[in-house]
PDB file of C-alpha atoms in Angstrom:
ATOM      1  CA  UNK A   1     188.771 -30.592  27.735  1.00  0.00           C
ATOM      2  CA  UNK A   2     188.844 -32.513  24.451  1.00  0.00           C
ATOM      3  CA  UNK A   3     186.157 -34.929  25.691  1.00  0.00           C
ATOM      4  CA  UNK A   4     184.044 -32.246  27.379  1.00  0.00           C
ATOM      5  CA  UNK A   5     181.298 -31.249  24.914  1.00  0.00           C
ATOM      6  CA  UNK A   6     180.077 -28.364  27.106  1.00  0.00           C
ATOM      7  CA  UNK A   7     183.485 -26.677  27.058  1.00  0.00           C
ATOM      8  CA  UNK A   8     183.818 -27.295  23.322  1.00  0.00           C
ATOM      9  CA  UNK A   9     180.406 -25.793  22.695  1.00  0.00           C
ATOM     10  CA  UNK A  10     181.165 -22.763  24.883  1.00  0.00           C
ATOM     11  CA  UNK A  11     184.496 -22.298  23.092  1.00  0.00           C
ATOM     12  CA  UNK A  12     182.800 -22.468  19.680  1.00  0.00           C
ATOM     13  CA  UNK A  13     180.252 -19.863  20.801  1.00  0.00           C
ATOM     14  CA  UNK A  14     183.050 -17.593  22.051  1.00  0.00           C
ATOM     15  CA  UNK A  15     184.873 -17.888  18.726  1.00  0.00           C
ATOM     16  CA  UNK A  16     181.667 -17.065  16.817  1.00  0.00           C
ATOM     17  CA  UNK A  17     181.012 -14.049  19.044  1.00  0.00           C
ATOM     18  CA  UNK A  18     184.582 -12.799  18.594  1.00  0.00           C
ATOM     19  CA  UNK A  19     184.352 -13.176  14.822  1.00  0.00           C
ATOM     20  CA  UNK A  20     181.014 -11.332  14.779  1.00  0.00           C
ATOM     21  CA  UNK A  21     182.399  -8.501  16.926  1.00  0.00           C
ATOM     22  CA  UNK A  22     185.402  -8.033  14.672  1.00  0.00           C
ATOM     23  CA  UNK A  23     183.456  -8.123  11.418  1.00  0.00           C
ATOM     24  CA  UNK A  24     183.978 -10.683   8.684  1.00  0.00           C
ATOM     25  CA  UNK A  25     187.748 -10.840   9.339  1.00  0.00           C
ATOM     26  CA  UNK A  26     187.357 -11.355  13.085  1.00  0.00           C
ATOM     27  CA  UNK A  27     189.872  -9.872  15.529  1.00  0.00           C
ATOM     28  CA  UNK A  28     192.844 -10.856  13.363  1.00  0.00           C
ATOM     29  CA  UNK A  29     191.943  -8.243  10.739  1.00  0.00           C
ATOM     30  CA  UNK A  30     191.358  -5.381  13.170  1.00  0.00           C
ATOM     31  CA  UNK A  31     194.454  -5.723  15.337  1.00  0.00           C
ATOM     32  CA  UNK A  32     197.148  -3.087  15.946  1.00  0.00           C
ATOM     33  CA  UNK A  33     198.812  -3.877  12.603  1.00  0.00           C
ATOM     34  CA  UNK A  34     195.624  -3.289  10.629  1.00  0.00           C
ATOM     35  CA  UNK A  35     195.233   0.162   8.975  1.00  0.00           C
ATOM     36  CA  UNK A  36     191.699   0.564  10.390  1.00  0.00           C
ATOM     37  CA  UNK A  37     192.824  -0.095  13.966  1.00  0.00           C
ATOM     38  CA  UNK A  38     191.866   2.678  16.396  1.00  0.00           C
ATOM     39  CA  UNK A  39     193.464   2.854  19.818  1.00  0.00           C
ATOM     40  CA  UNK A  40     190.819   3.066  22.590  1.00  0.00           C
ATOM     41  CA  UNK A  41     190.604   6.359  24.430  1.00  0.00           C
ATOM     42  CA  UNK A  42     191.361   6.775  28.124  1.00  0.00           C
ATOM     43  CA  UNK A  43     187.632   7.046  28.875  1.00  0.00           C
ATOM     44  CA  UNK A  44     186.901   3.757  27.087  1.00  0.00           C
ATOM     45  CA  UNK A  45     189.666   2.039  29.046  1.00  0.00           C
ATOM     46  CA  UNK A  46     188.348   3.526  32.290  1.00  0.00           C
ATOM     47  CA  UNK A  47     184.836   2.208  31.541  1.00  0.00           C
ATOM     48  CA  UNK A  48     186.342  -1.267  31.110  1.00  0.00           C
ATOM     49  CA  UNK A  49     188.221  -0.942  34.402  1.00  0.00           C
ATOM     50  CA  UNK A  50     185.059   0.180  36.219  1.00  0.00           C
ATOM     51  CA  UNK A  51     183.168  -2.829  34.920  1.00  0.00           C
ATOM     52  CA  UNK A  52     185.803  -5.273  36.200  1.00  0.00           C
ATOM     53  CA  UNK A  53     184.862  -7.366  39.215  1.00  0.00           C
ATOM     54  CA  UNK A  54     187.376  -8.372  41.852  1.00  0.00           C
ATOM     55  CA  UNK A  55     189.387  -5.138  41.834  1.00  0.00           C
ATOM     56  CA  UNK A  56     189.774  -3.233  45.059  1.00  0.00           C
ATOM     57  CA  UNK A  57     189.175   0.506  45.298  1.00  0.00           C
ATOM     58  CA  UNK A  58     192.884   1.152  45.849  1.00  0.00           C
ATOM     59  CA  UNK A  59     193.727  -0.735  42.659  1.00  0.00           C
ATOM     60  CA  UNK A  60     191.039   1.202  40.770  1.00  0.00           C
ATOM     61  CA  UNK A  61     192.466   4.493  42.038  1.00  0.00           C
ATOM     62  CA  UNK A  62     195.955   3.430  41.010  1.00  0.00           C
ATOM     63  CA  UNK A  63     194.730   2.402  37.551  1.00  0.00           C
ATOM     64  CA  UNK A  64     192.766   5.644  37.165  1.00  0.00           C
ATOM     65  CA  UNK A  65     195.893   7.639  38.004  1.00  0.00           C
ATOM     66  CA  UNK A  66     198.029   5.679  35.550  1.00  0.00           C
ATOM     67  CA  UNK A  67     195.414   5.958  32.765  1.00  0.00           C
ATOM     68  CA  UNK A  68     194.660   9.671  33.057  1.00  0.00           C
ATOM     69  CA  UNK A  69     198.016  10.982  34.374  1.00  0.00           C
ATOM     70  CA  UNK A  70     200.732   8.717  33.035  1.00  0.00           C
ATOM     71  CA  UNK A  71     204.171   9.561  34.329  1.00  0.00           C
ATOM     72  CA  UNK A  72     207.259   9.115  32.177  1.00  0.00           C
ATOM     73  CA  UNK A  73     209.234   6.028  33.154  1.00  0.00           C
ATOM     74  CA  UNK A  74     212.300   6.644  35.266  1.00  0.00           C
ATOM     75  CA  UNK A  75     215.623   4.813  34.848  1.00  0.00           C
ATOM     76  CA  UNK A  76     214.809   2.889  38.028  1.00  0.00           C
ATOM     77  CA  UNK A  77     211.557   1.682  36.451  1.00  0.00           C
ATOM     78  CA  UNK A  78     213.459   0.560  33.376  1.00  0.00           C
ATOM     79  CA  UNK A  79     216.047  -1.328  35.437  1.00  0.00           C
ATOM     80  CA  UNK A  80     213.339  -2.891  37.608  1.00  0.00           C
ATOM     81  CA  UNK A  81     211.460  -4.104  34.539  1.00  0.00           C
ATOM     82  CA  UNK A  82     214.260  -5.088  32.157  1.00  0.00           C
ATOM     83  CA  UNK A  83     217.533  -5.051  34.052  1.00  0.00           C
ATOM     84  CA  UNK A  84     219.147  -7.713  36.094  1.00  0.00           C
ATOM     85  CA  UNK A  85     219.585  -7.014  39.780  1.00  0.00           C
ATOM     86  CA  UNK A  86     222.891  -5.361  40.503  1.00  0.00           C
ATOM     87  CA  UNK A  87     225.749  -7.132  42.202  1.00  0.00           C
ATOM     88  CA  UNK A  88     227.419  -5.713  45.254  1.00  0.00           C
ATOM     89  CA  UNK A  89     231.140  -5.068  45.526  1.00  0.00           C
ATOM     90  CA  UNK A  90     231.284  -7.820  48.158  1.00  0.00           C
ATOM     91  CA  UNK A  91     230.042 -10.363  45.602  1.00  0.00           C
ATOM     92  CA  UNK A  92     232.663  -9.185  43.107  1.00  0.00           C
ATOM     93  CA  UNK A  93     235.342  -9.430  45.791  1.00  0.00           C
ATOM     94  CA  UNK A  94     234.350 -13.030  46.603  1.00  0.00           C
ATOM     95  CA  UNK A  95     234.368 -13.877  42.884  1.00  0.00           C
ATOM     96  CA  UNK A  96     237.859 -12.455  42.359  1.00  0.00           C
ATOM     97  CA  UNK A  97     239.224 -14.163  45.495  1.00  0.00           C
ATOM     98  CA  UNK A  98     237.887 -17.519  44.302  1.00  0.00           C
ATOM     99  CA  UNK A  99     239.312 -16.889  40.840  1.00  0.00           C
ATOM    100  CA  UNK A 100     242.685 -16.000  42.367  1.00  0.00           C
ATOM    101  CA  UNK A 101     242.651 -19.183  44.470  1.00  0.00           C
ATOM    102  CA  UNK A 102     241.916 -21.331  41.422  1.00  0.00           C
ATOM    103  CA  UNK A 103     244.699 -19.625  39.471  1.00  0.00           C
ATOM    104  CA  UNK A 104     247.056 -20.089  42.416  1.00  0.00           C
ATOM    105  CA  UNK A 105     246.306 -23.825  42.574  1.00  0.00           C
ATOM    106  CA  UNK A 106     246.935 -24.162  38.821  1.00  0.00           C
ATOM    107  CA  UNK A 107     250.151 -22.179  39.126  1.00  0.00           C
ATOM    108  CA  UNK A 108     251.312 -24.375  42.025  1.00  0.00           C
ATOM    109  CA  UNK A 109     250.647 -27.584  40.102  1.00  0.00           C
ATOM    110  CA  UNK A 110     252.317 -26.127  37.022  1.00  0.00           C
ATOM    111  CA  UNK A 111     255.382 -25.140  39.029  1.00  0.00           C
ATOM    112  CA  UNK A 112     255.616 -28.573  40.669  1.00  0.00           C
ATOM    113  CA  UNK A 113     255.286 -30.261  37.269  1.00  0.00           C
ATOM    114  CA  UNK A 114     257.968 -28.012  35.769  1.00  0.00           C
ATOM    115  CA  UNK A 115     260.293 -28.616  38.701  1.00  0.00           C
ATOM    116  CA  UNK A 116     259.787 -32.392  38.508  1.00  0.00           C
ATOM    117  CA  UNK A 117     260.436 -32.477  34.755  1.00  0.00           C
ATOM    118  CA  UNK A 118     263.597 -30.351  35.008  1.00  0.00           C
ATOM    119  CA  UNK A 119     264.918 -32.577  37.819  1.00  0.00           C
ATOM    120  CA  UNK A 120     264.291 -35.671  35.720  1.00  0.00           C
ATOM    121  CA  UNK A 121     266.083 -34.056  32.801  1.00  0.00           C
ATOM    122  CA  UNK A 122     269.048 -33.144  35.020  1.00  0.00           C
ATOM    123  CA  UNK A 123     269.224 -36.708  36.381  1.00  0.00           C
ATOM    124  CA  UNK A 124     269.170 -38.060  32.815  1.00  0.00           C
ATOM    125  CA  UNK A 125     271.998 -35.742  31.820  1.00  0.00           C
ATOM    126  CA  UNK A 126     274.026 -36.685  34.901  1.00  0.00           C
ATOM    127  CA  UNK A 127     273.482 -40.376  34.173  1.00  0.00           C
ATOM    128  CA  UNK A 128     274.554 -39.854  30.570  1.00  0.00           C
ATOM    129  CA  UNK A 129     277.658 -37.969  31.750  1.00  0.00           C
ATOM    130  CA  UNK A 130     278.615 -40.731  34.166  1.00  0.00           C
ATOM    131  CA  UNK A 131     278.133 -43.335  31.425  1.00  0.00           C
ATOM    132  CA  UNK A 132     280.305 -41.339  29.060  1.00  0.00           C
ATOM    133  CA  UNK A 133     282.950 -40.920  31.759  1.00  0.00           C
ATOM    134  CA  UNK A 134     282.944 -44.669  32.426  1.00  0.00           C
ATOM    135  CA  UNK A 135     283.243 -45.347  28.689  1.00  0.00           C
ATOM    136  CA  UNK A 136     286.088 -42.910  28.343  1.00  0.00           C
ATOM    137  CA  UNK A 137     287.888 -44.483  31.345  1.00  0.00           C
ATOM    138  CA  UNK A 138     287.487 -47.957  29.837  1.00  0.00           C
ATOM    139  CA  UNK A 139     288.738 -46.882  26.430  1.00  0.00           C
ATOM    140  CA  UNK A 140     291.896 -45.290  27.979  1.00  0.00           C
TER     141      UNK A 140
END
């Protein structure tokens, strides 16, 4: 697009038209944060929807209903829009079983390591005892 002069010219014309429509400050000065901003009425929005091309009659009817008779959002709507999908109890069960298996494997390795270390310690003590007994027999 950078090397396309037609697109650049069309973009420049669009920017000029937007600035002219929004007054000297353009759209930036008349946005929702501006004190002179006026929210469009339902009729103005409906006129814009009617002028849109490519919308089916069913979509227009749905938009008309939502513009003129808005319904308060339900908790389901809120969860559908913002919430994460819920997890079933089966998924939680699988998660806890896997967690239990991992903990069991760690416990098994820990137990084997403990048992091995205590056996080595006992063998060391027995060896030391036998050495001391041999020394005491030699000194007698």
